[in-house]
Short mmCIF file of C-alpha atoms in Angstrom, two decimals:
data_model
loop_
_atom_site.label_atom_id
_atom_site.label_comp_id
_atom_site.label_asym_id
_atom_site.label_seq_id
_atom_site.Cartn_x
_atom_site.Cartn_y
_atom_site.Cartn_z
CA UNK A 19 326.76 13.56 289.81
CA UNK A 20 328.04 13.53 286.33
CA UNK A 21 324.80 12.11 285.10
CA UNK A 22 322.87 14.89 286.81
CA UNK A 23 324.96 17.53 285.12
CA UNK A 24 324.35 16.00 281.72
CA UNK A 25 320.63 15.87 282.36
CA UNK A 26 320.57 19.50 283.50
CA UNK A 27 322.52 20.60 280.45
CA UNK A 28 320.15 18.66 278.19
CA UNK A 29 317.14 20.24 279.85
CA UNK A 30 318.69 23.69 279.44
CA UNK A 31 319.41 23.07 275.75
CA UNK A 32 315.91 21.77 275.19
CA UNK A 33 314.46 24.74 277.05
CA UNK A 34 316.58 27.14 275.04
CA UNK A 35 315.52 25.48 271.82
CA UNK A 36 311.85 25.74 272.69
CA UNK A 37 312.32 29.27 273.89
CA UNK A 38 314.15 30.28 270.65
CA UNK A 39 311.60 28.50 268.49
CA UNK A 40 308.79 30.26 270.26
CA UNK A 41 310.50 33.60 269.96
CA UNK A 42 311.30 32.97 266.29
CA UNK A 43 307.77 31.92 265.59
CA UNK A 44 306.34 35.04 267.20
CA UNK A 45 308.78 37.30 265.37
CA UNK A 46 308.24 35.59 262.02
CA UNK A 47 304.49 35.62 262.55
CA UNK A 48 304.66 39.39 263.07
CA UNK A 49 306.00 39.76 259.51
CA UNK A 50 303.29 37.65 257.85
CA UNK A 51 301.37 40.71 256.65
CA UNK A 52 304.43 42.90 256.20
CA UNK A 53 307.07 43.17 253.52
CA UNK A 54 310.32 41.55 254.63
CA UNK A 55 313.40 43.68 255.33
CA UNK A 56 315.56 44.62 252.36
CA UNK A 57 312.78 44.29 249.79
CA UNK A 58 312.59 47.21 247.39
CA UNK A 59 310.43 48.17 244.46
CA UNK A 60 312.63 50.10 242.08
CA UNK A 61 314.78 51.98 244.69
CA UNK A 62 312.06 52.39 247.26
CA UNK A 63 312.73 50.42 250.48
CA UNK A 64 309.45 48.91 251.61
CA UNK A 65 310.70 47.09 254.72
CA UNK A 66 307.85 46.49 257.17
CA UNK A 67 305.20 48.06 254.98
CA UNK A 68 301.73 46.60 254.63
CA UNK A 69 300.16 46.00 251.26
CA UNK A 70 298.14 49.21 251.45
CA UNK A 71 301.10 51.28 252.63
CA UNK A 72 303.30 49.94 249.84
CA UNK A 73 300.63 50.59 247.22
CA UNK A 74 300.25 54.18 248.42
CA UNK A 75 304.01 54.81 248.34
CA UNK A 76 304.52 53.33 244.88
CA UNK A 77 301.42 54.95 243.41
CA UNK A 78 302.45 58.37 244.71
CA UNK A 79 306.05 58.08 243.53
CA UNK A 80 305.57 56.29 240.23
CA UNK A 81 302.01 55.74 239.07
CA UNK A 82 300.91 59.34 239.42
CA UNK A 83 304.16 60.64 237.92
CA UNK A 84 303.85 58.54 234.81
CA UNK A 85 300.73 60.40 233.75
CA UNK A 86 302.79 63.62 233.58
CA UNK A 87 305.39 62.03 231.36
CA UNK A 88 305.81 63.04 227.71
CA UNK A 89 307.85 61.83 224.77
CA UNK A 90 308.78 64.38 222.15
CA UNK A 91 309.38 63.04 218.64
CA UNK A 92 311.42 65.40 216.52
CA UNK A 93 311.53 65.48 212.71
CA UNK A 94 313.17 68.00 210.42
CA UNK A 95 309.91 69.86 210.01
CA UNK A 96 307.81 69.25 213.09
CA UNK A 97 307.62 68.06 216.70
CA UNK A 98 305.12 65.52 217.97
CA UNK A 99 304.23 65.20 221.66
CA UNK A 100 303.14 61.82 222.99
CA UNK A 101 301.38 62.26 226.32
CA UNK A 102 301.36 59.09 228.41
CA UNK A 103 297.64 59.62 228.93
CA UNK A 104 297.27 59.02 225.21
CA UNK A 105 298.91 55.63 225.69
CA UNK A 106 296.60 54.60 228.55
CA UNK A 107 299.86 54.07 230.43
CA UNK A 108 300.11 52.55 233.90
CA UNK A 109 302.46 50.59 236.13
CA UNK A 110 301.42 47.19 237.42
CA UNK A 111 301.58 48.48 241.01
CA UNK A 112 299.20 45.95 242.56
CA UNK A 113 300.96 42.95 241.05
CA UNK A 114 304.41 44.27 241.98
CA UNK A 115 303.41 45.02 245.57
CA UNK A 116 301.94 41.52 245.78
CA UNK A 117 305.29 40.16 244.61
CA UNK A 118 307.11 42.21 247.25
CA UNK A 119 304.71 41.13 250.00
CA UNK A 120 304.99 37.42 249.22
CA UNK A 121 308.74 37.48 248.68
CA UNK A 122 310.41 34.98 251.05
CA UNK A 123 307.11 33.81 252.55
CA UNK A 124 307.39 30.38 250.98
CA UNK A 125 310.46 29.51 253.10
CA UNK A 126 310.47 27.57 256.39
CA UNK A 127 310.34 29.41 259.71
CA UNK A 128 314.08 29.44 260.35
CA UNK A 129 314.83 30.67 256.81
CA UNK A 130 312.28 33.43 257.28
CA UNK A 131 313.83 34.33 260.66
CA UNK A 132 317.23 34.59 259.00
CA UNK A 133 315.80 36.78 256.25
CA UNK A 134 314.38 39.08 258.95
CA UNK A 135 317.48 39.26 261.14
CA UNK A 136 320.06 39.19 258.35
CA UNK A 137 318.26 40.74 255.39
CA UNK A 138 319.61 40.53 251.87
CA UNK A 139 318.57 43.29 249.51
CA UNK A 140 315.95 42.28 246.95
CA UNK A 141 315.16 44.63 244.06
CA UNK A 142 311.84 44.21 242.29
CA UNK A 143 311.20 46.10 239.06
CA UNK A 144 307.92 47.65 238.13
CA UNK A 145 306.63 46.66 234.76
CA UNK A 146 304.83 49.06 232.52
CA UNK A 147 301.61 48.56 230.64
CA UNK A 148 300.26 50.66 227.80
CA UNK A 149 297.99 50.36 224.80
CA UNK A 150 300.19 49.21 221.92
CA UNK A 151 297.45 50.10 219.44
CA UNK A 152 297.59 53.68 220.65
CA UNK A 153 301.27 53.80 219.66
CA UNK A 154 300.40 52.45 216.21
CA UNK A 155 297.71 55.12 215.80
CA UNK A 156 300.17 57.88 216.71
CA UNK A 157 302.78 56.51 214.33
CA UNK A 158 300.24 56.33 211.55
CA UNK A 159 299.50 60.01 211.99
CA UNK A 160 303.20 60.96 211.97
CA UNK A 161 303.82 58.84 208.87
CA UNK A 162 300.92 60.55 207.11
CA UNK A 163 302.63 63.91 207.64
CA UNK A 164 306.12 62.75 206.68
CA UNK A 165 305.72 60.17 203.94
CA UNK A 166 306.05 61.60 200.47
CA UNK A 167 306.27 59.59 197.30
CA UNK A 168 309.30 59.96 195.12
CA UNK A 169 308.58 61.51 191.74
CA UNK A 170 310.39 60.43 188.62
CA UNK A 171 311.89 62.89 186.21
CA UNK A 172 310.29 62.83 182.76
CA UNK A 173 311.66 63.31 179.29
CA UNK A 174 309.88 64.48 176.16
CA UNK A 175 311.09 65.51 172.76
CA UNK A 176 309.86 68.81 171.38
CA UNK A 177 309.37 69.79 167.74
CA UNK A 178 312.71 71.54 167.78
CA UNK A 179 314.40 68.15 168.18
CA UNK A 180 315.39 69.08 171.73
CA UNK A 181 314.73 67.03 174.84
CA UNK A 182 312.82 68.55 177.74
CA UNK A 183 313.58 66.98 181.12
CA UNK A 184 311.57 67.68 184.27
CA UNK A 185 312.98 67.58 187.79
CA UNK A 186 312.85 64.46 189.90
CA UNK A 187 311.64 64.66 193.51
CA UNK A 188 313.20 62.66 196.34
CA UNK A 189 310.58 60.99 198.50
CA UNK A 190 310.50 60.60 202.28
CA UNK A 191 309.48 57.63 204.39
CA UNK A 192 309.23 57.37 208.15
CA UNK A 193 311.04 54.30 209.48
CA UNK A 194 308.00 53.24 211.46
CA UNK A 195 309.39 50.03 212.96
CA UNK A 196 312.52 51.77 214.24
CA UNK A 197 310.57 54.65 215.71
CA UNK A 198 308.16 52.25 217.38
CA UNK A 199 311.06 50.35 218.94
CA UNK A 200 312.60 53.64 220.12
CA UNK A 201 309.30 54.69 221.71
CA UNK A 202 308.87 51.33 223.42
CA UNK A 203 312.45 51.47 224.71
CA UNK A 204 311.79 54.86 226.29
CA UNK A 205 308.56 53.66 227.84
CA UNK A 206 310.00 50.38 229.10
CA UNK A 207 312.99 52.18 230.65
CA UNK A 208 310.66 53.62 233.29
CA UNK A 209 309.91 57.11 234.51
CA UNK A 210 312.64 59.69 234.81
CA UNK A 211 312.30 63.30 235.87
CA UNK A 212 312.97 64.58 232.40
CA UNK A 213 310.85 64.09 229.31
CA UNK A 214 312.26 61.90 226.56
CA UNK A 215 313.26 63.08 223.11
CA UNK A 216 313.48 60.89 220.02
CA UNK A 217 314.84 61.92 216.65
CA UNK A 218 312.59 60.18 214.16
CA UNK A 219 314.45 58.19 211.53
CA UNK A 220 313.32 59.25 208.06
CA UNK A 221 314.86 57.75 204.96
CA UNK A 222 315.09 59.26 201.52
CA UNK A 223 313.34 57.41 198.72
CA UNK A 224 315.22 57.99 195.53
CA UNK A 225 313.16 58.04 192.34
CA UNK A 226 313.89 55.32 189.83
CA UNK A 227 314.33 57.92 187.11
CA UNK A 228 316.51 60.89 187.98
CA UNK A 229 316.88 64.18 186.14
CA UNK A 230 320.65 63.64 185.95
CA UNK A 231 320.20 60.26 184.24
CA UNK A 232 317.75 61.60 181.67
CA UNK A 233 320.02 64.48 180.79
CA UNK A 234 322.53 61.94 179.46
CA UNK A 235 320.10 61.25 176.60
CA UNK A 236 321.38 63.68 173.98
CA UNK A 237 321.96 61.89 170.67
CA UNK A 238 320.25 59.66 168.16
CA UNK A 239 322.26 56.44 168.08
CA UNK A 240 320.18 54.48 165.56
CA UNK A 241 317.22 54.71 163.19
CA UNK A 242 315.28 52.56 160.74
CA UNK A 243 312.43 53.15 158.30
CA UNK A 244 310.01 50.90 156.42
CA UNK A 245 307.24 51.79 153.99
CA UNK A 246 303.57 50.83 154.31
CA UNK A 247 302.04 53.16 151.70
CA UNK A 248 300.39 50.27 149.83
CA UNK A 249 298.61 49.05 152.99
CA UNK A 250 294.85 48.91 153.35
CA UNK A 251 293.08 51.39 155.57
CA UNK A 252 292.71 48.81 158.33
CA UNK A 253 296.38 47.84 158.21
CA UNK A 254 297.46 51.51 158.22
CA UNK A 255 295.24 52.17 161.24
CA UNK A 256 296.82 49.26 163.15
CA UNK A 257 300.32 50.47 162.32
CA UNK A 258 299.49 53.97 163.55
CA UNK A 259 298.04 52.70 166.84
CA UNK A 260 300.99 50.41 167.59
CA UNK A 261 303.61 53.00 166.64
CA UNK A 262 301.88 55.62 168.79
CA UNK A 263 301.94 53.28 171.78
CA UNK A 264 305.73 52.93 171.51
CA UNK A 265 306.53 56.57 170.76
CA UNK A 266 308.19 58.20 173.78
CA UNK A 267 308.96 54.92 175.52
CA UNK A 268 311.81 55.28 178.01
CA UNK A 269 314.00 52.38 179.11
CA UNK A 270 316.29 52.88 182.08
CA UNK A 271 319.44 50.73 182.36
CA UNK A 272 318.37 47.16 183.08
CA UNK A 273 314.78 47.67 181.91
CA UNK A 274 313.29 45.11 179.53
CA UNK A 275 311.16 46.23 176.59
CA UNK A 276 308.22 43.96 175.76
CA UNK A 277 306.33 44.81 172.58
CA UNK A 278 303.16 43.14 173.82
CA UNK A 279 303.31 44.90 177.20
CA UNK A 280 303.87 48.32 175.64
CA UNK A 281 301.42 48.04 172.73
CA UNK A 282 298.84 46.01 174.64
CA UNK A 283 296.17 43.65 173.39
CA UNK A 284 294.95 44.28 169.89
CA UNK A 285 291.17 44.55 170.21
CA UNK A 286 288.37 46.26 168.32
CA UNK A 287 287.54 48.19 171.50
CA UNK A 288 291.00 49.77 171.37
CA UNK A 289 290.52 50.70 167.72
CA UNK A 290 292.32 47.86 165.97
CA UNK A 291 290.89 46.63 162.68
CA UNK A 292 290.96 43.48 160.62
CA UNK A 293 293.81 43.28 158.10
CA UNK A 294 296.08 40.71 156.51
CA UNK A 295 298.05 38.69 159.04
CA UNK A 296 300.27 35.62 158.59
CA UNK A 297 298.74 32.63 160.35
CA UNK A 298 300.77 29.47 159.87
CA UNK A 299 301.61 29.25 156.17
CA UNK A 300 298.71 31.42 155.00
CA UNK A 301 297.89 35.10 154.84
CA UNK A 302 294.50 35.63 156.48
CA UNK A 303 292.42 38.44 157.94
CA UNK A 304 292.81 39.16 161.65
CA UNK A 305 292.54 41.98 164.20
CA UNK A 306 295.77 43.93 164.38
CA UNK A 307 297.11 42.78 161.05
CA UNK A 308 300.15 44.82 160.05
CA UNK A 309 301.68 45.51 163.45
CA UNK A 310 304.42 42.97 162.78
CA UNK A 311 305.80 45.62 160.44
CA UNK A 312 306.01 47.91 163.48
CA UNK A 313 307.83 45.30 165.60
CA UNK A 314 310.14 44.45 162.69
CA UNK A 315 310.98 48.11 162.06
CA UNK A 316 311.80 48.62 165.73
CA UNK A 317 313.82 45.39 165.74
CA UNK A 318 315.98 46.69 162.90
CA UNK A 319 316.48 50.02 164.63
CA UNK A 320 317.81 48.14 167.64
CA UNK A 321 320.00 45.91 165.43
CA UNK A 322 322.16 48.95 164.68
CA UNK A 323 323.13 49.20 168.34
CA UNK A 324 324.91 46.68 170.53
CA UNK A 325 321.60 45.58 172.08
CA UNK A 326 320.85 41.85 171.83
CA UNK A 327 317.25 40.60 171.62
CA UNK A 328 315.91 38.73 174.61
CA UNK A 329 313.03 37.28 172.55
CA UNK A 330 312.52 37.41 168.81
CA UNK A 331 310.85 35.01 166.37
CA UNK A 332 310.68 35.23 162.59
CA UNK A 333 307.56 34.78 160.46
CA UNK A 334 306.84 31.54 158.64
CA UNK A 335 306.70 33.61 155.45
CA UNK A 336 309.32 36.18 154.55
CA UNK A 337 307.98 39.74 154.60
CA UNK A 338 308.53 42.06 151.67
CA UNK A 339 308.87 45.23 153.75
CA UNK A 340 312.05 44.06 155.52
CA UNK A 341 315.28 42.29 154.44
CA UNK A 342 315.19 38.51 154.75
CA UNK A 343 315.86 37.23 158.25
CA UNK A 344 315.42 40.67 159.81
CA UNK A 345 311.75 40.45 160.80
CA UNK A 346 310.23 40.03 164.27
CA UNK A 347 306.73 38.63 164.52
CA UNK A 348 304.42 39.24 167.47
CA UNK A 349 301.15 37.75 168.65
CA UNK A 350 299.61 38.97 171.88
CA UNK A 351 299.74 36.28 174.55
CA UNK A 352 301.92 34.00 172.39
CA UNK A 353 304.83 35.65 170.58
CA UNK A 354 306.70 38.71 171.79
CA UNK A 355 309.64 40.87 170.82
CA UNK A 356 311.80 41.77 173.83
CA UNK A 357 315.15 43.33 174.52
CA UNK A 358 316.99 44.58 177.59
CA UNK A 359 318.70 47.94 177.93
CA UNK A 360 322.26 46.85 178.66
CA UNK A 361 323.63 50.39 178.34
CA UNK A 362 324.63 52.45 181.36
CA UNK A 363 322.41 55.18 179.90
CA UNK A 364 318.65 55.42 179.33
CA UNK A 365 317.14 54.67 175.92
CA UNK A 366 314.42 56.88 174.46
CA UNK A 367 312.39 55.45 171.56
CA UNK A 368 310.72 57.75 169.08
CA UNK A 369 308.17 56.26 166.70
CA UNK A 370 306.82 58.42 163.89
CA UNK A 371 304.70 58.04 160.77
CA UNK A 372 305.12 60.21 157.68
CA UNK A 373 304.22 59.79 154.01
CA UNK A 374 303.42 56.11 154.43
CA UNK A 375 306.64 55.36 156.32
CA UNK A 376 307.32 54.04 159.81
CA UNK A 377 310.32 55.73 161.41
CA UNK A 378 311.95 54.53 164.62
CA UNK A 379 314.68 56.73 166.11
CA UNK A 380 316.67 55.44 169.08
CA UNK A 381 318.22 58.03 171.37
CA UNK A 382 320.78 57.68 174.15
CA UNK A 383 324.17 59.10 175.06
CA UNK A 384 326.61 60.45 172.47
CA UNK A 385 329.41 58.18 173.70
CA UNK A 386 327.55 55.26 172.10
CA UNK A 387 328.08 56.73 168.64
CA UNK A 388 331.79 55.93 168.78
CA UNK A 389 330.86 52.60 167.29
CA UNK A 390 328.90 51.98 164.12
CA UNK A 391 327.18 48.82 162.94
CA UNK A 392 326.60 47.03 159.67
CA UNK A 393 323.90 44.39 159.33
CA UNK A 394 324.59 41.67 156.73
CA UNK A 395 322.20 38.91 155.75
CA UNK A 396 323.38 35.87 153.80
CA UNK A 397 320.74 33.76 152.06
CA UNK A 398 321.50 30.13 151.25
CA UNK A 399 319.81 26.93 150.08
CA UNK A 400 316.98 28.58 148.15
CA UNK A 401 314.17 26.18 147.25
CA UNK A 402 311.49 27.15 144.77
CA UNK A 403 307.93 26.18 145.57
CA UNK A 404 306.12 23.52 143.63
CA UNK A 405 302.56 23.75 142.42
CA UNK A 406 300.02 21.24 143.63
CA UNK A 407 297.03 21.01 141.31
CA UNK A 408 293.54 20.09 142.46
CA UNK A 409 290.97 19.20 139.83
CA UNK A 410 287.63 20.86 140.44
CA UNK A 411 284.64 19.45 138.55
CA UNK A 412 282.57 22.47 139.54
CA UNK A 413 284.83 24.80 137.52
CA UNK A 414 284.92 24.94 133.73
CA UNK A 415 287.95 23.92 131.81
CA UNK A 416 290.39 26.77 131.39
CA UNK A 417 289.41 28.26 134.74
CA UNK A 418 291.82 28.17 137.69
CA UNK A 419 292.09 29.55 141.20
CA UNK A 420 295.07 29.90 143.56
CA UNK A 421 294.03 28.25 146.84
CA UNK A 422 297.33 28.88 148.59
CA UNK A 423 300.18 31.10 147.49
CA UNK A 424 303.56 29.45 147.21
CA UNK A 425 306.69 30.87 148.80
CA UNK A 426 310.30 29.91 148.28
CA UNK A 427 312.20 28.29 151.10
CA UNK A 428 315.68 29.34 152.20
CA UNK A 429 318.08 29.73 155.07
CA UNK A 430 319.37 33.10 156.15
CA UNK A 431 322.14 34.12 158.51
CA UNK A 432 322.14 37.67 159.87
CA UNK A 433 325.43 39.08 161.11
CA UNK A 434 326.21 42.32 162.90
CA UNK A 435 329.60 43.88 162.25
CA UNK A 436 330.87 46.45 164.72
CA UNK A 437 333.27 49.21 163.70
CA UNK A 438 335.22 51.63 165.85
CA UNK A 439 337.08 54.50 164.19
CA UNK A 440 336.40 52.79 160.87
CA UNK A 441 338.03 49.54 161.99
CA UNK A 442 336.15 46.25 162.32
CA UNK A 443 336.31 45.22 165.99
CA UNK A 444 333.65 42.54 166.25
CA UNK A 445 331.47 40.24 164.16
CA UNK A 446 328.56 38.41 165.75
CA UNK A 447 325.82 36.18 164.39
CA UNK A 448 322.47 37.70 165.33
CA UNK A 449 320.27 34.87 164.12
CA UNK A 450 320.07 31.96 161.70
CA UNK A 451 316.55 31.43 160.39
CA UNK A 452 315.05 28.74 158.22
CA UNK A 453 312.06 29.54 156.05
CA UNK A 454 310.47 26.33 154.84
CA UNK A 455 309.20 26.16 151.30
CA UNK A 456 305.44 26.58 150.95
CA UNK A 457 304.06 24.95 147.85
CA UNK A 458 301.40 26.64 145.78
CA UNK A 459 298.00 24.98 145.68
CA UNK A 460 295.88 25.68 142.58
CA UNK A 461 292.45 24.48 141.56
CA UNK A 462 291.78 23.88 137.86
CA UNK A 463 288.39 23.33 136.27
CA UNK A 464 287.45 20.03 134.56
CA UNK A 465 283.84 20.80 133.75
CA UNK A 466 282.98 20.80 130.03
#
């Protein structure tokens, strides 16, 4: 009897199992082409919807609405409307519905049955697609309207010895990357009932040279003059061209002056002529001869300030137009004269020619005149040149010719003394140069 009961119970359990499995199968099968319970796209419950039904619902509620959406970009001067049609915007409705439809379908039958009878909410987000290049094109147009280059103030010196300063202009620049990110954030956030507003970020571009800075230039702080009245026409022309290139040069704090950069290459096309120029230990003819007097005059004007040279080289032969050890030679592409404006004020350089003189006037702020400077050069170890004689059988006796001019050798130390209220406050060695002796070479005739 007991055995029969056990058998009956087993049969009932087996029957129930088959019956439940069959029922589950049928119920799960019913949902094969439908979206499972609890599945939502955005906040739209799509339980039991077919693919087509879900597509219709989502297209009506989202896809069609997105085409009405606008983003307003606001600047201080103008508003810009971005219509989503301009962006070729659309939601990926088909792909998202497909994701909703297939959600949970990869489970076994009993897991699917559980998902149907005891649904758990599943939220699927729509993703948004648009033409990124269209955004770039819109931004380019906005930037074209907004962007404005900064304009430097200028300074000139009139004949009345007064400075004329023009206004600076602050530039504007659209922060394109930030605005693009803001636009994309609004788009990617999805569709809301209200249009979106973005305040475009625009930054000010300050000019390098401001009117306020230039107005601090009010006083001549140094000057120096050399004479070139005995120069040849070619040499005088070169001096005039180089001096004119420097006249009116402005150096803001931190700027570096380069003689070669400012004056440029000395070429015949630019009007430079052949004149005497020191090459090695000889005086020869070369284009641009004489402009070392310009660089040396400017160098001495700067010596009477606290400015220190960044690059300066002396000649191999001492120049007569400048005190010993106070010259500065230049050679385009090889030797340069440079200095940096270490003042907190701009420097304005005036270069003038008058009555065979080169004048360099250095202007800056009047506070710099509280100190005065004395330049002292000390010459030591003078060495007179010797004369080397070459006998020339092609010249008659008693005839002679100087082949190379001799120059004395010496060492020179240049010191700058700084005074404040008449009291010596600093002494610094500017340079210590060595000029090697150059012996004279003379040919003498031996022919009878």
